[in-house]
mmCIF file of C-alpha atoms in Angstrom:
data_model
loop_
_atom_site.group_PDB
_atom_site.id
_atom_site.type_symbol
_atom_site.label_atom_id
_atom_site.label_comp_id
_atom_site.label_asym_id
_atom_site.label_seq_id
_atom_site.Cartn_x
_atom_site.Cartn_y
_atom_site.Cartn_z
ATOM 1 C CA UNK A 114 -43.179 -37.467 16.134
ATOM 2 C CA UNK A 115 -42.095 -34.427 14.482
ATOM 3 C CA UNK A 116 -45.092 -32.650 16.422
ATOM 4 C CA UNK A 117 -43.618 -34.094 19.979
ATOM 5 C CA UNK A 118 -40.001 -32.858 18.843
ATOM 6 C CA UNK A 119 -40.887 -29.398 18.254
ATOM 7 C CA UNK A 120 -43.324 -28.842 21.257
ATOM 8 C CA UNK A 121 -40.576 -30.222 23.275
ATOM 9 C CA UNK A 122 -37.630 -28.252 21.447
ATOM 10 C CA UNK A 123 -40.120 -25.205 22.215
ATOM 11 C CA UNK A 124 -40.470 -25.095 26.093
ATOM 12 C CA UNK A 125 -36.841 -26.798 26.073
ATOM 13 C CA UNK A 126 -35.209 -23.474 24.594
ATOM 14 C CA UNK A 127 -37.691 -20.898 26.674
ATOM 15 C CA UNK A 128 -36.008 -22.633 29.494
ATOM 16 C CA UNK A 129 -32.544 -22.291 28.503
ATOM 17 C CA UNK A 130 -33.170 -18.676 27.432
ATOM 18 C CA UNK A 131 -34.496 -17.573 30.851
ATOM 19 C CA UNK A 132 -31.044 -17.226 32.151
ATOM 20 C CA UNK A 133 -29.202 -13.789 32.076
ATOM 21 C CA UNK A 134 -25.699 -13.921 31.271
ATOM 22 C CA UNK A 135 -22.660 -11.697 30.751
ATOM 23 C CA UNK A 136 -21.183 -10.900 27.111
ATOM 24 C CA UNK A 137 -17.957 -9.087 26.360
ATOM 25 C CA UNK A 138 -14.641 -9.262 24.565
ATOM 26 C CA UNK A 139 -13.673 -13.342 23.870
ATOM 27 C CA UNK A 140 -10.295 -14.152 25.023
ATOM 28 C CA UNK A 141 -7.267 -14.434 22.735
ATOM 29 C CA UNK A 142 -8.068 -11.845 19.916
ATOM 30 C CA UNK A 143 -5.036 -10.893 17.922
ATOM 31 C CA UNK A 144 -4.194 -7.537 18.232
ATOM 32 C CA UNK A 145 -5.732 -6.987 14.901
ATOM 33 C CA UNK A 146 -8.769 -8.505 14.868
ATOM 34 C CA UNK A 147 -11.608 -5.359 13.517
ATOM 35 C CA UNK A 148 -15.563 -6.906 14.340
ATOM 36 C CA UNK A 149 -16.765 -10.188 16.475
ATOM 37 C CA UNK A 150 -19.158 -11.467 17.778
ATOM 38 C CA UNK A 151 -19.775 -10.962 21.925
ATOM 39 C CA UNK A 152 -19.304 -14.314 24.081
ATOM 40 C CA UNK A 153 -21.350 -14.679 27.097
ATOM 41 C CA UNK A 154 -18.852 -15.115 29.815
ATOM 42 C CA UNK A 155 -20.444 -18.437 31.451
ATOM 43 C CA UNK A 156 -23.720 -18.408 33.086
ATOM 44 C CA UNK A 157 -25.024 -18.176 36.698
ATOM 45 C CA UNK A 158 -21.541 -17.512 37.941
ATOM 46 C CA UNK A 159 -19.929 -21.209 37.183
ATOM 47 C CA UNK A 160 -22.337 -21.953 39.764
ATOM 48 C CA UNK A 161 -25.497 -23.472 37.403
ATOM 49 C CA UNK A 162 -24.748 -25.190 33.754
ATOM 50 C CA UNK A 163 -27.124 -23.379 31.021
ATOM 51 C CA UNK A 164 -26.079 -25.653 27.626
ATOM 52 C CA UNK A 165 -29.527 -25.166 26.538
ATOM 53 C CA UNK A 166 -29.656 -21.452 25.434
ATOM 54 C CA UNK A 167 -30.307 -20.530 22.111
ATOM 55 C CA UNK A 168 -27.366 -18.806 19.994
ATOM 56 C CA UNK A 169 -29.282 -15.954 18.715
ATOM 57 C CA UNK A 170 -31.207 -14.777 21.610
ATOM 58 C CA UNK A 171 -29.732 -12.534 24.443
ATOM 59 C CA UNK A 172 -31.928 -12.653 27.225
ATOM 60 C CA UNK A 173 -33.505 -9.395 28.808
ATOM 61 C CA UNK A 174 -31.795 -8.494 31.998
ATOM 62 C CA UNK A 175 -28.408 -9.531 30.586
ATOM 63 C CA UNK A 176 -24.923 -7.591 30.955
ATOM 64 C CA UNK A 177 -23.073 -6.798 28.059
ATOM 65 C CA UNK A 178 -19.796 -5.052 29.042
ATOM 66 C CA UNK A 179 -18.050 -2.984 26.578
ATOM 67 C CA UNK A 180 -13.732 -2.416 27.367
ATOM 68 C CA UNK A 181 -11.784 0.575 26.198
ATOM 69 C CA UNK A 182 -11.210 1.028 22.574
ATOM 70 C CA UNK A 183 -14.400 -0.900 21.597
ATOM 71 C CA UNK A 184 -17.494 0.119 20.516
ATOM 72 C CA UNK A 185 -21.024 -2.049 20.560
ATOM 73 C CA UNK A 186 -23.187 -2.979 17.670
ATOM 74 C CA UNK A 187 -26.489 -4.120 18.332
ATOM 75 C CA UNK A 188 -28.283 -6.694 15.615
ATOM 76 C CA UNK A 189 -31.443 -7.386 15.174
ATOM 77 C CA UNK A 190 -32.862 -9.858 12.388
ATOM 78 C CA UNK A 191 -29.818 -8.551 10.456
ATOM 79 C CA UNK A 192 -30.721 -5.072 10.540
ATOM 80 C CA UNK A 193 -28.291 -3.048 12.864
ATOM 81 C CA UNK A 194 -30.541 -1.478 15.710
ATOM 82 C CA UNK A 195 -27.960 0.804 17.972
ATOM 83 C CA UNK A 196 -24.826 1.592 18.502
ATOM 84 C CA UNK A 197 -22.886 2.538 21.651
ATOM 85 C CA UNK A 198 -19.121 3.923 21.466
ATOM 86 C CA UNK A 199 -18.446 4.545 25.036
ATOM 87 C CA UNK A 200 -17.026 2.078 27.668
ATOM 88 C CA UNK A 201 -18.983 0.496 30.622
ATOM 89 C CA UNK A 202 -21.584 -2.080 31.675
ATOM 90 C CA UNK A 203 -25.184 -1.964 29.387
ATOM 91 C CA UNK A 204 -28.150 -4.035 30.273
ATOM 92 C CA UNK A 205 -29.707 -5.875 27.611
ATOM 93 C CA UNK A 206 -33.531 -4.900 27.543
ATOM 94 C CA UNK A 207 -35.983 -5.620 23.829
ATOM 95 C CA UNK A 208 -39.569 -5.635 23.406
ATOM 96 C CA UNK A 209 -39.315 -8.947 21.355
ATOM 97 C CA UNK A 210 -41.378 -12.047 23.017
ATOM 98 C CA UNK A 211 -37.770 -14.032 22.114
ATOM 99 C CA UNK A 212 -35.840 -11.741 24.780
ATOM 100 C CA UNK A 213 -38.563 -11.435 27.454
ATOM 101 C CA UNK A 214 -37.472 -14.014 31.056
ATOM 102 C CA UNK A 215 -39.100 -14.375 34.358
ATOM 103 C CA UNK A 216 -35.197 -13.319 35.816
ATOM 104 C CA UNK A 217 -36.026 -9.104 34.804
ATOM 105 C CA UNK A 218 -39.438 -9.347 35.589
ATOM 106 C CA UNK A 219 -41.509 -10.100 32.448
ATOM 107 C CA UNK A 220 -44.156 -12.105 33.940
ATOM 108 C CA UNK A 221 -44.818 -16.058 34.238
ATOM 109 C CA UNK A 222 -47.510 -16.565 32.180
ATOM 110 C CA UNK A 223 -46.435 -14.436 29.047
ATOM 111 C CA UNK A 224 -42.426 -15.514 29.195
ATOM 112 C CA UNK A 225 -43.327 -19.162 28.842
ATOM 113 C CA UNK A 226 -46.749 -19.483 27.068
ATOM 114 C CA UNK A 227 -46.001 -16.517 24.126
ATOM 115 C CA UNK A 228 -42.545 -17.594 23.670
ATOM 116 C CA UNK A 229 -43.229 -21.656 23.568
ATOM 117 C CA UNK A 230 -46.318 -20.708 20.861
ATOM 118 C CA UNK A 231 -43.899 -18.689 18.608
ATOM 119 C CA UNK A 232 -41.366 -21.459 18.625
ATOM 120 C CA UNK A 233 -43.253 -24.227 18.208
ATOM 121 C CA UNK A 234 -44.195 -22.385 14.556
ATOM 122 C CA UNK A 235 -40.706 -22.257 13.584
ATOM 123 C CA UNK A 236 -39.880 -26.107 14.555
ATOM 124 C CA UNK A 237 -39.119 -25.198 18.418
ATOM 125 C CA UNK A 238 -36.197 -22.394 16.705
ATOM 126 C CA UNK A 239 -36.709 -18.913 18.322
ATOM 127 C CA UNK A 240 -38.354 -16.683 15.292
ATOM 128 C CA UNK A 241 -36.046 -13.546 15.634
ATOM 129 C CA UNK A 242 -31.940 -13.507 15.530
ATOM 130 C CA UNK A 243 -30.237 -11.041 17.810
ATOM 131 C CA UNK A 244 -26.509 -10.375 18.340
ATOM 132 C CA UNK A 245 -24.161 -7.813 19.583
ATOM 133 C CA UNK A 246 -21.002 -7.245 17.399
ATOM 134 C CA UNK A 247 -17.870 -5.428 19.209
ATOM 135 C CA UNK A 248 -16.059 -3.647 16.269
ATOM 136 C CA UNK A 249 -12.512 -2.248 17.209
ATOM 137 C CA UNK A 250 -12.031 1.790 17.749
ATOM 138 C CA UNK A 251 -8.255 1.577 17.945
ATOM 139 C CA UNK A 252 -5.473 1.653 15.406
ATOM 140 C CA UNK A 253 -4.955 -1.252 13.889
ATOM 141 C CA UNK A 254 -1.649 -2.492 12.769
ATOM 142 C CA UNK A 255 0.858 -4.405 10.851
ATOM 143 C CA UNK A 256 -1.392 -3.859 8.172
ATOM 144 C CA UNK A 257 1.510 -4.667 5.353
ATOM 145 C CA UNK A 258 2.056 -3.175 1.377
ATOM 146 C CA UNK A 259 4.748 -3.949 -1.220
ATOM 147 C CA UNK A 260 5.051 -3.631 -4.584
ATOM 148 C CA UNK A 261 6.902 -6.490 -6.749
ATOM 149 C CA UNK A 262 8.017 -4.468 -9.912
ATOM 150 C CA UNK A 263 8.965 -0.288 -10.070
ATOM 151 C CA UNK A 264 6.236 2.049 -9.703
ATOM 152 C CA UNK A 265 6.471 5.471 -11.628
ATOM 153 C CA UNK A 266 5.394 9.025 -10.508
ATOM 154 C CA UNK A 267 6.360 12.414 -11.433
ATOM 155 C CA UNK A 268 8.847 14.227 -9.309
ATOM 156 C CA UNK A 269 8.507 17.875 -9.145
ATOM 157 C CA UNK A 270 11.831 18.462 -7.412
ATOM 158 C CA UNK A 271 13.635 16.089 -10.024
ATOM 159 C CA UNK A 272 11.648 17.336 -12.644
ATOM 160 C CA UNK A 273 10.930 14.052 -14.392
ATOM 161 C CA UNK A 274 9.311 10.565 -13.728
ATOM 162 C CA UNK A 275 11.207 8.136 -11.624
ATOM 163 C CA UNK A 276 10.222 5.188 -10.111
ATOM 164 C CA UNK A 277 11.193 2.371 -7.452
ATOM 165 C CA UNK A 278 10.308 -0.667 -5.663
ATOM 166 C CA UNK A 279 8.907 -0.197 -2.049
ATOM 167 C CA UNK A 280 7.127 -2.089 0.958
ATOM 168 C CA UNK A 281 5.954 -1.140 4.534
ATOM 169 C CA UNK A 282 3.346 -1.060 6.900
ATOM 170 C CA UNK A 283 0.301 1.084 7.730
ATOM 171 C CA UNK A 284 -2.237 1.035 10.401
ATOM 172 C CA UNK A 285 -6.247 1.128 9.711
ATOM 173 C CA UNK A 286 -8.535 2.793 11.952
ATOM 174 C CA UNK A 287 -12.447 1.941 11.495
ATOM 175 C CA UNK A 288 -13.811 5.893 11.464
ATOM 176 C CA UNK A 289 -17.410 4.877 10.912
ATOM 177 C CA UNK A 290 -18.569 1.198 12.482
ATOM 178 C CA UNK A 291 -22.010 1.501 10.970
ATOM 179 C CA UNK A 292 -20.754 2.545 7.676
ATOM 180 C CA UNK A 293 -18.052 -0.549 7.415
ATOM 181 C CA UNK A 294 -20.097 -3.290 8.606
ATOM 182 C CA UNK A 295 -23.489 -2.407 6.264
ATOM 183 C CA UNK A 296 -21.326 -1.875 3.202
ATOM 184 C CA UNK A 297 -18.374 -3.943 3.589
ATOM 185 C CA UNK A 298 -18.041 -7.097 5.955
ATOM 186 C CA UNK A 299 -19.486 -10.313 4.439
ATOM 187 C CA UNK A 300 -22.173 -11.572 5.895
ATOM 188 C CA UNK A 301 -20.012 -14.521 6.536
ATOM 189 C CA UNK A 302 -18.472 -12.695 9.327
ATOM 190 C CA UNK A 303 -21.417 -11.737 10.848
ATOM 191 C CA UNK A 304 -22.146 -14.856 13.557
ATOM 192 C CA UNK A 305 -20.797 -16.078 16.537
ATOM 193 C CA UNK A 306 -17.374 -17.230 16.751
ATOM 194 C CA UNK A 307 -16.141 -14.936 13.447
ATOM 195 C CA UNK A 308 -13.325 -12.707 13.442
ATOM 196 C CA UNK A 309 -12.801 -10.203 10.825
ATOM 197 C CA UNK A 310 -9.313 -9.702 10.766
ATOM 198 C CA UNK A 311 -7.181 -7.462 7.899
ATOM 199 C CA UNK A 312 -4.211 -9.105 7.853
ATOM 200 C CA UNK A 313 -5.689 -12.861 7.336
ATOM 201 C CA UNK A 314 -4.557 -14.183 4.270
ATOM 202 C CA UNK A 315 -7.890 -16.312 3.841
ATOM 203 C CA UNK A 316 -10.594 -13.026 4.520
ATOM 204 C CA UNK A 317 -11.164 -11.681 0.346
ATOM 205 C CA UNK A 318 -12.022 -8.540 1.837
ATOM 206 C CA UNK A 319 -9.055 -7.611 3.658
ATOM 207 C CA UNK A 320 -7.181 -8.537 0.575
ATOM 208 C CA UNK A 321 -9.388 -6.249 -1.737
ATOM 209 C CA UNK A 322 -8.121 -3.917 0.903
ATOM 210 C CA UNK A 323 -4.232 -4.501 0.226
ATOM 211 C CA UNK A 324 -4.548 -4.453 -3.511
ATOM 212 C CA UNK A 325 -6.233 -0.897 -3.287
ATOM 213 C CA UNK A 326 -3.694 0.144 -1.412
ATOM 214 C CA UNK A 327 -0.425 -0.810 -3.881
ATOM 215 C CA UNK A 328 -2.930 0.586 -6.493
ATOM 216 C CA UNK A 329 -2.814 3.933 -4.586
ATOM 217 C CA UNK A 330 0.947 4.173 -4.358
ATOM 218 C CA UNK A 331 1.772 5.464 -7.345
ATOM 219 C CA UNK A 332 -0.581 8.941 -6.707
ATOM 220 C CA UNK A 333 0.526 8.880 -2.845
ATOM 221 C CA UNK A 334 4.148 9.009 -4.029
ATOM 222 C CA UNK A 335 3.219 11.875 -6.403
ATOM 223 C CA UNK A 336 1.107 13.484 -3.470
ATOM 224 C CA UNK A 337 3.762 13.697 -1.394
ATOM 225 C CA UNK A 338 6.693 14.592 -3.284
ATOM 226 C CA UNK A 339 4.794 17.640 -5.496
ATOM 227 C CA UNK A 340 3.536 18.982 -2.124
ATOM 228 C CA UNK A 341 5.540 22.114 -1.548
ATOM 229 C CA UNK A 342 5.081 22.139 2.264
ATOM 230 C CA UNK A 343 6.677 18.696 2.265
ATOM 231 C CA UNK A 344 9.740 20.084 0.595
ATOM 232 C CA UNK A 345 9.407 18.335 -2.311
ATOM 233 C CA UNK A 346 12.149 15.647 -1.342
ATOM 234 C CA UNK A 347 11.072 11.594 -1.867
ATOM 235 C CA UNK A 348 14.420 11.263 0.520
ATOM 236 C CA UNK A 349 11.870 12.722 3.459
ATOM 237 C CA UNK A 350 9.229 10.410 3.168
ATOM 238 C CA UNK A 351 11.064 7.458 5.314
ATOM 239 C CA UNK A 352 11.405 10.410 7.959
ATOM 240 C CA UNK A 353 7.847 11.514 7.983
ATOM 241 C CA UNK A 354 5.908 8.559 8.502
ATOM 242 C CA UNK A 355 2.467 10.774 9.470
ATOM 243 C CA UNK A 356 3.424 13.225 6.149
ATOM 244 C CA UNK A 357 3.023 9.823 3.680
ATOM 245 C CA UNK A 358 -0.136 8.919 5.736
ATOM 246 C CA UNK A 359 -1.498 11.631 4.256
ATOM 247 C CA UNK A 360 -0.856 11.633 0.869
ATOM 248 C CA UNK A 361 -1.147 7.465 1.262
ATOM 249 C CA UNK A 362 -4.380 7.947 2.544
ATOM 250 C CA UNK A 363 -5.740 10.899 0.457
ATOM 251 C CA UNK A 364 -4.713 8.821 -2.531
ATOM 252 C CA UNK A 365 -7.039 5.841 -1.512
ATOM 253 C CA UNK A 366 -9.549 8.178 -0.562
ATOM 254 C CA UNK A 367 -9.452 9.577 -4.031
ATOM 255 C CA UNK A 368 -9.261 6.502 -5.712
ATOM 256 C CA UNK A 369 -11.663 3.798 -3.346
ATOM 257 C CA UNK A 370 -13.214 6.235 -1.466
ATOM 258 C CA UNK A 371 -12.292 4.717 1.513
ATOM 259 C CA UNK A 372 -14.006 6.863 4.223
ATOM 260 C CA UNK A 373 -16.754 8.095 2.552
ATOM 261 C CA UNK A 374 -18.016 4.341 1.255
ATOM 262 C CA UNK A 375 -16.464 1.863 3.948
ATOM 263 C CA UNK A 376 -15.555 3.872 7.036
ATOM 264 C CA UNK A 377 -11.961 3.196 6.996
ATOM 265 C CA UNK A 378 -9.327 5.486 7.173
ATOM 266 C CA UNK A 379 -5.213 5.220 7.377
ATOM 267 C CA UNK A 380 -3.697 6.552 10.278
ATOM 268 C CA UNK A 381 0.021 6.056 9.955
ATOM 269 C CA UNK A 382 2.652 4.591 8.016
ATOM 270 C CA UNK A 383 6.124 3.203 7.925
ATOM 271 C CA UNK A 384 8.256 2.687 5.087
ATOM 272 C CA UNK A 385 10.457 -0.187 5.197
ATOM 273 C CA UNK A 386 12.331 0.125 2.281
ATOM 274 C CA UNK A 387 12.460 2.328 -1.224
ATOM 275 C CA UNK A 388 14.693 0.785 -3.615
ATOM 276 C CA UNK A 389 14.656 2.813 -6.839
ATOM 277 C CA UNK A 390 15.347 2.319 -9.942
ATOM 278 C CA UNK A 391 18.974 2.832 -11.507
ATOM 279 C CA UNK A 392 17.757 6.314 -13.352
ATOM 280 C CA UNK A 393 16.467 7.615 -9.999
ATOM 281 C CA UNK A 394 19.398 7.050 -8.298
ATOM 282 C CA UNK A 395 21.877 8.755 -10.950
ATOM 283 C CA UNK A 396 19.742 11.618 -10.452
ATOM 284 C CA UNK A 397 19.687 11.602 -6.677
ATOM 285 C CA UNK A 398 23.592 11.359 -7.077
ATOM 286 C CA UNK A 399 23.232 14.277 -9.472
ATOM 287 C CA UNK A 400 21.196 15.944 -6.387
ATOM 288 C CA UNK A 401 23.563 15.066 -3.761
ATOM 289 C CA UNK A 402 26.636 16.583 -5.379
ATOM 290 C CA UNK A 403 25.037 20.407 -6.029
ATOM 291 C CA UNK A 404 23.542 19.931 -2.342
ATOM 292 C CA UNK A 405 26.959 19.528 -0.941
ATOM 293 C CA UNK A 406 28.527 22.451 -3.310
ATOM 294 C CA UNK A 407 25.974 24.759 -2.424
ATOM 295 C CA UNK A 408 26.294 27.834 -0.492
ATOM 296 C CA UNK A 409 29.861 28.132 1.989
ATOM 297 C CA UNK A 410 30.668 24.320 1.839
ATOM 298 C CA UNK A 411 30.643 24.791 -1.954
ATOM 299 C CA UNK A 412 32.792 27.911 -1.446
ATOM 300 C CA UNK A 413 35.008 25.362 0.670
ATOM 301 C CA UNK A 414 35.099 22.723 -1.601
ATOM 302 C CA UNK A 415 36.065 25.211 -4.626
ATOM 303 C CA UNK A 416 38.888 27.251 -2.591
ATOM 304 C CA UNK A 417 40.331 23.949 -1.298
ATOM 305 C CA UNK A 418 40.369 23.196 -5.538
ATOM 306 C CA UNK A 419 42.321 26.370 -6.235
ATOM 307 C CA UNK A 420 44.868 25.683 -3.770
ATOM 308 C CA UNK A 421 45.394 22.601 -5.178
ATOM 309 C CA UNK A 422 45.685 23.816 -8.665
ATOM 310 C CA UNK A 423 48.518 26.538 -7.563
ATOM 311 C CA UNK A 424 50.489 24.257 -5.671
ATOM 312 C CA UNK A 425 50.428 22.025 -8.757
ATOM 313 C CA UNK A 426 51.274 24.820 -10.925
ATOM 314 C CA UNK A 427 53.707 25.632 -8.376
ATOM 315 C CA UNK A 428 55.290 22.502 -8.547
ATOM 316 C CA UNK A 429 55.096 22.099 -12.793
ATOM 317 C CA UNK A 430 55.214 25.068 -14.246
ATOM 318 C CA UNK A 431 57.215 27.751 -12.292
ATOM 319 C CA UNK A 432 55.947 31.613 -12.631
ATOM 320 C CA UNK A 433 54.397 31.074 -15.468
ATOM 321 C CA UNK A 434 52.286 28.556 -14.028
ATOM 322 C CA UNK A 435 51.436 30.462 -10.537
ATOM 323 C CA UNK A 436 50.432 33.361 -13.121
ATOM 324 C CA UNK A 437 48.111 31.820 -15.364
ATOM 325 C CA UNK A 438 46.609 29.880 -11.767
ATOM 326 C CA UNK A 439 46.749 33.465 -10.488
ATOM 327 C CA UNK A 440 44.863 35.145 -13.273
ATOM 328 C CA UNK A 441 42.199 32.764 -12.891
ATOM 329 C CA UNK A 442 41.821 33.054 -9.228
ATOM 330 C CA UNK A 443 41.449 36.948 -9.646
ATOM 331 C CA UNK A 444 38.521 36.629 -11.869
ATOM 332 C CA UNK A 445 36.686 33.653 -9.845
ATOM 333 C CA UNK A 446 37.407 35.856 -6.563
ATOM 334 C CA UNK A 447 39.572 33.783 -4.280
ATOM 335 C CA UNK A 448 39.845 34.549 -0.656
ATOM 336 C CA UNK A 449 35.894 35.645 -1.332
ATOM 337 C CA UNK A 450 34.550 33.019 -3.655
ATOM 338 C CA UNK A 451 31.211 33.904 -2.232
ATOM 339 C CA UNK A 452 31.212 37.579 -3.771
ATOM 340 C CA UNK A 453 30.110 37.959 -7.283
ATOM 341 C CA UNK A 454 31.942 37.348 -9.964
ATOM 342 C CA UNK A 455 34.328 40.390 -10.651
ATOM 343 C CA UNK A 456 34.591 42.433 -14.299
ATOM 344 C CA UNK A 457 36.030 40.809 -17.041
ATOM 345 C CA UNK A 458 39.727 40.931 -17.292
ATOM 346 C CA UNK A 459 41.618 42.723 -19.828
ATOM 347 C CA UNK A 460 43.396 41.356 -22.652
ATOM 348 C CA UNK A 461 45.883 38.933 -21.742
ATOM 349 C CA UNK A 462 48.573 41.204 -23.746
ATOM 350 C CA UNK A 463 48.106 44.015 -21.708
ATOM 351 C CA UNK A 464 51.071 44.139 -19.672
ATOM 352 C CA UNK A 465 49.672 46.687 -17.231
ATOM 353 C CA UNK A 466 47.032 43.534 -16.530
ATOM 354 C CA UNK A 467 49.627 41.076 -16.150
ATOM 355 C CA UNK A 468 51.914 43.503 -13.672
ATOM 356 C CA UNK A 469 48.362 43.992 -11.460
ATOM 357 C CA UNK A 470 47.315 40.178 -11.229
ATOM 358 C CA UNK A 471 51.436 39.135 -10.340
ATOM 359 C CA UNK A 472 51.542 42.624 -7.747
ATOM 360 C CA UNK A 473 48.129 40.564 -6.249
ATOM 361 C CA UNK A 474 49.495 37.285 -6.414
ATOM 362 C CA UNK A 475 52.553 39.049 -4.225
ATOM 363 C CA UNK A 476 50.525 40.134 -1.570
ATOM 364 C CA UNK A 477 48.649 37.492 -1.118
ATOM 365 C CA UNK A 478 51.375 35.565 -0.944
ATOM 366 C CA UNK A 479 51.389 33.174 -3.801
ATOM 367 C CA UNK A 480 54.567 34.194 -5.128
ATOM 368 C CA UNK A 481 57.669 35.259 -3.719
ATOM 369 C CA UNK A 482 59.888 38.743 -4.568
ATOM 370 C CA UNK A 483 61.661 37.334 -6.767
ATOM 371 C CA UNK A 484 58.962 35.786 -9.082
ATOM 372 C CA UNK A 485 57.506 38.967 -8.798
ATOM 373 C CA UNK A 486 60.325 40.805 -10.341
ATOM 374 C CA UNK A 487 60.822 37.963 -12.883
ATOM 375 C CA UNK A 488 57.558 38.701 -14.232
ATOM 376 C CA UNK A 489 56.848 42.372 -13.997
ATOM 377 C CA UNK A 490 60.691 41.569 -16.627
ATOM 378 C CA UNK A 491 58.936 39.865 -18.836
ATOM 379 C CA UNK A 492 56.157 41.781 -18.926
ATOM 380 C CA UNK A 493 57.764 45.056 -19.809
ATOM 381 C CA UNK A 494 60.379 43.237 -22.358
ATOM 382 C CA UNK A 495 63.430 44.013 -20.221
#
């Protein structure tokens, strides 16, 4: 019986594998998915029912359309045969006895006889597996990191090690098909109806993937911020989501060898949120306030502060107060706060001095006439 079963499981499948057929894309991919498997597209038009083609034969003769963004992996008994990376219609064509059908011209005779003798060895099974494998040549996104605890770096602009909490997204783009599928995709994924997808939870890969990536933080961080072109600033990096790219990606590169072993490479990134820790921000306060009394707004900020002092003094302490607020503007240069600092001033018991810093106060107008002459009074001992 078992002899009868596999003659008849023999011719049966050289008959269903006659039939050329269309593969391409399969229909509701997410927007994510990386490799699959091509689907034939439904044979003789919706016009004939073929149900009894093998799996793992693609008959010669047969269309295997290829859409934008994708390229074409050709499989032979596992071994990966060729490649194709442009868009357009192919025609499937092999020298093996499995592919060969009356349909593209390989003869009567040989189609049926050869093939139904080969199969009936292997139980009426074709003895050869082929399959074509579309693996994605876009970006691919919402590819997601996070961190659950602070991660430390060294900050050359700070000058010391600070650290935070942080989570984003990056997209993947597969550089090198023939490179990722021979040393990375389980084999598991390699058959009809599989999708390798990064961001599914249940694929170990992908997830290998993500750790390496929060592993590679830490140096893409330090990449970044102790680049001089980059400015040195960790505030930038939410602003310059190709800039951390970079670093992100040199750091895996550096650390998983991405590229080089697996074909993989990260395009683009976008930070979601940094939340440091409480040291790092006390220094980015610390940062903040000598940014904003830098250069003229600091010469602002500080004249606006001398004003306030002299009307205070003003207000408190009469002309002796307007002249000690007026010595001290003289020597930190007010009305020019920008110029350098001018000599030191005499000694304060110098009454010369004190006459010059109450005739400038005068004509700046800081103090009226009659301050004026109080002081110069008191100053000479009259």
């Amino acid at each position: 019986m078992g002899l009868v079963q596999a003659v008849v499981g023999a011719v049966g499948g050289v008959l269903g594998d006659q039939w050329k057929d269309f593969y391409t894309v399969p229909q509701g991919l997410p927007a994510t998915a990386a490799l699959f498997a091509a689907v034939p597209q439904g044979t003789n038009a919706g016009r004939g029912s073929n149900t009894s083609g093998s799996t793992n034969i693609i008959t010669n003769g047969s269309k295997i359309v290829v859409p934008e963004g994708y390229g074409l992996l050709l499989m032979q008994d596992g071994a990966i045969t060729a490649f194709v990376a442009e868009p357009g219609g192919y025609e499937w064509r092999s020298d093996d006895i499995n592919s060969k059908s009356i349909f593209a011209g390989d003869g009567l005779v040989s189609t049926f006889i050869t093939q139904s003798w080969e199969r009936f060895k292997f139980g009426g099974q074709p003895g050869s597996q082929q399959a074509a494998f579309f693996v994605s040549l876009k970006e691919l996104p919402d590819n997601r990191f996070g961190t659950q605890s602070e991660i430390y770096w060294d900050d050359g602009f700070l000058n010391t090690q600070v650290g935070a909490i942080t989570r984003g997204t990056y997209t993947l783009k597969i550089v090198d098909p023939i490179l990722f599928v021979k040393n990375f995709v389980p084999a598991s994924y390699l058959q009809p109806g599989k999708v390798f997808d990064f961001t599914d939870l249940d694929n170990a890969a992908a997830s290998q993937l993500f750790n390496e990536v929060v592993g590679s933080l830490a140096p893409a961080f330090s990449l970044y911020t102790n680049d001089p072109s980059k400015g040195n600033r960790i505030t930038k990096i939410q602003q310059d989501s190709l800039g951390f790219a970079q670093s992100l990606s040199a750091a895996v590169e550096q650390g998983y060898h991405w590229s080089s072993d697996r074909g993989l490479a990260i395009v683009k990134t976008a930070i979601v949120s940094i939340e440091y820790d409480a040291n790092t921000r006390e220094l980015l306060k610390t940062v903040q306030r000598a940014d904003a009394l830098s250069g003229s707004r600091g010469n602002s900020n500080l004249q606006a502060s001398v004003a306030q002092g002299i009307q205070s003094a003003g207000e408190s302490g009469g002309a002796a107060g307007l002249m000690g607020i007026g010595m001290a503007s003289g020597m930190m240069g007010i009305g020019g706060l920008q110029q350098p600092a001018t000599p030191a001033a005499p000694a304060a018991d110098d009454p010369v001095a004190k006459l010059q810093k109450a005739k400038q106060m005068l004509d700046l107008g800081l103090i009226t006439q009659a301050d004026y002459d109080a002081l110069k009074a008191k100053a000479l001992g009259l």
